[in-house]
mmCIF file of C-alpha atoms in Angstrom:
data_model
loop_
_atom_site.group_PDB
_atom_site.id
_atom_site.type_symbol
_atom_site.label_atom_id
_atom_site.label_comp_id
_atom_site.label_asym_id
_atom_site.label_seq_id
_atom_site.Cartn_x
_atom_site.Cartn_y
_atom_site.Cartn_z
ATOM 1 C CA MET J 1 -111.573 89.572 -10.015
ATOM 2 C CA LEU J 2 -112.846 86.758 -12.197
ATOM 3 C CA SER J 3 -110.364 84.202 -13.565
ATOM 4 C CA ASP J 4 -111.390 82.088 -16.574
ATOM 5 C CA TRP J 5 -109.667 78.720 -16.122
ATOM 6 C CA LYS J 6 -110.359 77.890 -19.764
ATOM 7 C CA THR J 7 -107.961 80.705 -20.884
ATOM 8 C CA LEU J 8 -105.070 79.799 -18.588
ATOM 9 C CA PRO J 9 -102.120 77.839 -20.049
ATOM 10 C CA ALA J 10 -101.977 74.178 -19.027
ATOM 11 C CA VAL J 11 -98.718 72.541 -18.053
ATOM 12 C CA ALA J 12 -97.760 68.975 -17.133
ATOM 13 C CA GLY J 13 -98.752 67.916 -13.623
ATOM 14 C CA MET J 14 -96.636 66.127 -11.040
ATOM 15 C CA ARG J 15 -97.264 62.766 -12.767
ATOM 16 C CA ALA J 16 -97.699 61.465 -16.307
ATOM 17 C CA GLY J 17 -101.415 61.671 -17.240
ATOM 18 C CA SER J 18 -102.106 64.925 -15.347
ATOM 19 C CA SER J 19 -102.130 68.582 -16.230
ATOM 20 C CA ARG J 20 -102.554 71.710 -14.157
ATOM 21 C CA LYS J 21 -103.419 75.421 -14.567
ATOM 22 C CA GLY J 22 -102.702 77.878 -11.815
ATOM 23 C CA ILE J 23 -103.156 81.375 -10.539
ATOM 24 C CA CYS J 24 -101.094 83.168 -7.817
ATOM 25 C CA ALA J 25 -101.564 86.255 -5.694
ATOM 26 C CA ASP J 26 -99.419 87.754 -3.007
ATOM 27 C CA LYS J 27 -100.640 85.397 -0.193
ATOM 28 C CA ILE J 28 -102.634 82.607 -1.813
ATOM 29 C CA SER J 29 -102.537 80.499 -4.903
ATOM 30 C CA ALA J 30 -104.933 78.088 -6.623
ATOM 31 C CA VAL J 31 -104.230 75.200 -9.040
ATOM 32 C CA ARG J 32 -106.691 73.139 -11.113
ATOM 33 C CA ILE J 33 -105.564 69.570 -11.728
ATOM 34 C CA GLU J 34 -107.033 67.166 -14.205
ATOM 35 C CA THR J 35 -105.869 63.589 -13.917
ATOM 36 C CA ALA J 36 -106.640 60.771 -16.348
ATOM 37 C CA ALA J 37 -107.822 57.357 -15.132
ATOM 38 C CA ASP J 38 -104.523 55.785 -16.448
ATOM 39 C CA ALA J 39 -102.223 58.354 -14.843
ATOM 40 C CA ALA J 40 -98.943 56.965 -13.384
ATOM 41 C CA PHE J 41 -98.625 57.210 -9.599
ATOM 42 C CA ASP J 42 -95.392 56.417 -7.805
ATOM 43 C CA GLY J 43 -96.701 56.645 -4.262
ATOM 44 C CA LYS J 44 -93.852 59.031 -3.154
ATOM 45 C CA THR J 45 -95.082 61.490 -0.542
ATOM 46 C CA HIS J 46 -93.870 65.060 -0.213
ATOM 47 C CA SER J 47 -94.258 67.878 2.236
ATOM 48 C CA HIS J 48 -94.093 71.617 2.164
ATOM 49 C CA GLU J 49 -94.711 74.445 4.663
ATOM 50 C CA ASN J 50 -97.739 75.749 2.811
ATOM 51 C CA GLU J 51 -101.176 74.946 4.177
ATOM 52 C CA GLN J 52 -103.221 73.206 1.388
ATOM 53 C CA VAL J 53 -106.870 72.507 0.690
ATOM 54 C CA LEU J 54 -107.975 70.101 -2.022
ATOM 55 C CA ILE J 55 -111.543 70.590 -3.405
ATOM 56 C CA MET J 56 -112.904 67.693 -5.537
ATOM 57 C CA VAL J 57 -114.810 68.735 -8.646
ATOM 58 C CA SER J 58 -115.384 65.296 -10.289
ATOM 59 C CA GLY J 59 -114.243 61.716 -10.121
ATOM 60 C CA LEU J 60 -112.330 60.036 -7.310
ATOM 61 C CA CYS J 61 -108.843 60.729 -5.952
ATOM 62 C CA LYS J 62 -107.054 58.344 -3.623
ATOM 63 C CA LEU J 63 -104.734 60.177 -1.203
ATOM 64 C CA VAL J 64 -102.330 59.441 1.591
ATOM 65 C CA ILE J 65 -101.721 62.039 4.360
ATOM 66 C CA ASP J 66 -99.216 61.181 7.105
ATOM 67 C CA GLY J 67 -99.619 57.457 6.419
ATOM 68 C CA LYS J 68 -103.464 57.458 6.422
ATOM 69 C CA GLU J 69 -105.216 56.600 3.113
ATOM 70 C CA LEU J 70 -108.456 58.084 2.101
ATOM 71 C CA GLU J 71 -110.643 58.618 -0.946
ATOM 72 C CA ALA J 72 -112.101 61.952 -1.982
ATOM 73 C CA SER J 73 -114.985 62.365 -4.408
ATOM 74 C CA ALA J 74 -116.886 65.203 -5.987
ATOM 75 C CA GLY J 75 -117.814 67.815 -3.367
ATOM 76 C CA ASP J 76 -115.246 66.697 -0.776
ATOM 77 C CA MET J 77 -112.738 69.033 0.722
ATOM 78 C CA VAL J 78 -109.456 67.768 2.240
ATOM 79 C CA PHE J 79 -107.068 69.808 4.434
ATOM 80 C CA PHE J 80 -103.342 69.210 4.450
ATOM 81 C CA PRO J 81 -101.575 70.650 7.498
ATOM 82 C CA THR J 82 -98.202 72.413 7.221
ATOM 83 C CA GLY J 83 -95.427 69.907 6.948
ATOM 84 C CA SER J 84 -97.744 66.889 6.381
ATOM 85 C CA ARG J 85 -96.340 64.052 4.163
ATOM 86 C CA HIS J 86 -98.911 63.513 1.455
ATOM 87 C CA ALA J 87 -99.471 62.380 -2.125
ATOM 88 C CA ALA J 88 -102.207 61.448 -4.590
ATOM 89 C CA ILE J 89 -101.825 57.706 -4.995
ATOM 90 C CA GLY J 90 -104.544 56.868 -7.446
ATOM 91 C CA THR J 91 -107.765 57.885 -9.192
ATOM 92 C CA GLY J 92 -111.104 56.334 -10.022
ATOM 93 C CA PRO J 93 -112.014 54.781 -13.414
ATOM 94 C CA GLY J 94 -113.074 58.142 -14.819
ATOM 95 C CA GLY J 95 -110.015 60.108 -13.657
ATOM 96 C CA CYS J 96 -110.582 63.258 -11.525
ATOM 97 C CA VAL J 97 -110.575 67.007 -11.484
ATOM 98 C CA TYR J 98 -109.798 69.022 -8.366
ATOM 99 C CA TYR J 99 -108.558 72.356 -7.123
ATOM 100 C CA GLU J 100 -105.683 72.897 -4.732
ATOM 101 C CA ILE J 101 -105.499 76.143 -2.645
ATOM 102 C CA PHE J 102 -102.210 77.034 -0.998
ATOM 103 C CA ALA J 103 -101.274 79.656 1.689
ATOM 104 C CA PRO J 104 -98.810 81.141 1.517
ATOM 105 C CA ALA J 105 -98.811 81.258 -2.341
ATOM 106 C CA ARG J 106 -96.945 78.745 -4.422
ATOM 107 C CA PRO J 107 -95.603 80.566 -7.499
ATOM 108 C CA ASP J 108 -93.636 77.450 -8.310
ATOM 109 C CA GLN J 109 -96.912 75.967 -9.633
ATOM 110 C CA LEU J 110 -97.092 78.521 -12.472
ATOM 111 C CA PRO J 111 -95.906 77.948 -16.040
ATOM 112 C CA GLY J 112 -92.451 79.420 -16.612
ATOM 113 C CA TRP J 113 -91.297 79.267 -12.960
ATOM 114 C CA ILE J 114 -87.541 78.947 -12.799
ATOM 115 C CA GLY J 115 -86.962 79.201 -9.104
ATOM 116 C CA SER J 116 -86.502 76.347 -6.676
ATOM 117 C CA SER J 117 -89.308 74.023 -5.580
ATOM 118 C CA VAL J 118 -90.764 74.134 -2.041
ATOM 119 C CA LEU J 119 -91.421 70.405 -2.185
ATOM 120 C CA GLY J 120 -89.514 67.979 0.055
ATOM 121 C CA PHE J 121 -89.701 64.364 -1.109
ATOM 122 C CA GLU J 122 -88.928 61.347 1.114
#
């Protein structure tokens, strides 16, 4: 099945200056995030029971995972273990675009979701 990201509805991301589009199946979900260079980052980490993979498409994203800071750039893939405390904490001068893959699926990332969030903030 081919999904055309250009036709999916965009919704606000987790921070001002970002937007996301998502798809969700029974056991896996994917989200495309676009973050502007001037996006607001509060540094608050969160955790969830989903395994997560971040795949950088363009730009630079600064991350923290369990207290360790790293920078991911185009072509990089970052794994977030179940229960890890993590957050995006900044971006490069051109912003960034990346995909997040979750297993099990995260329907709370879809537009119109009215259920509870799986995120646990510090």
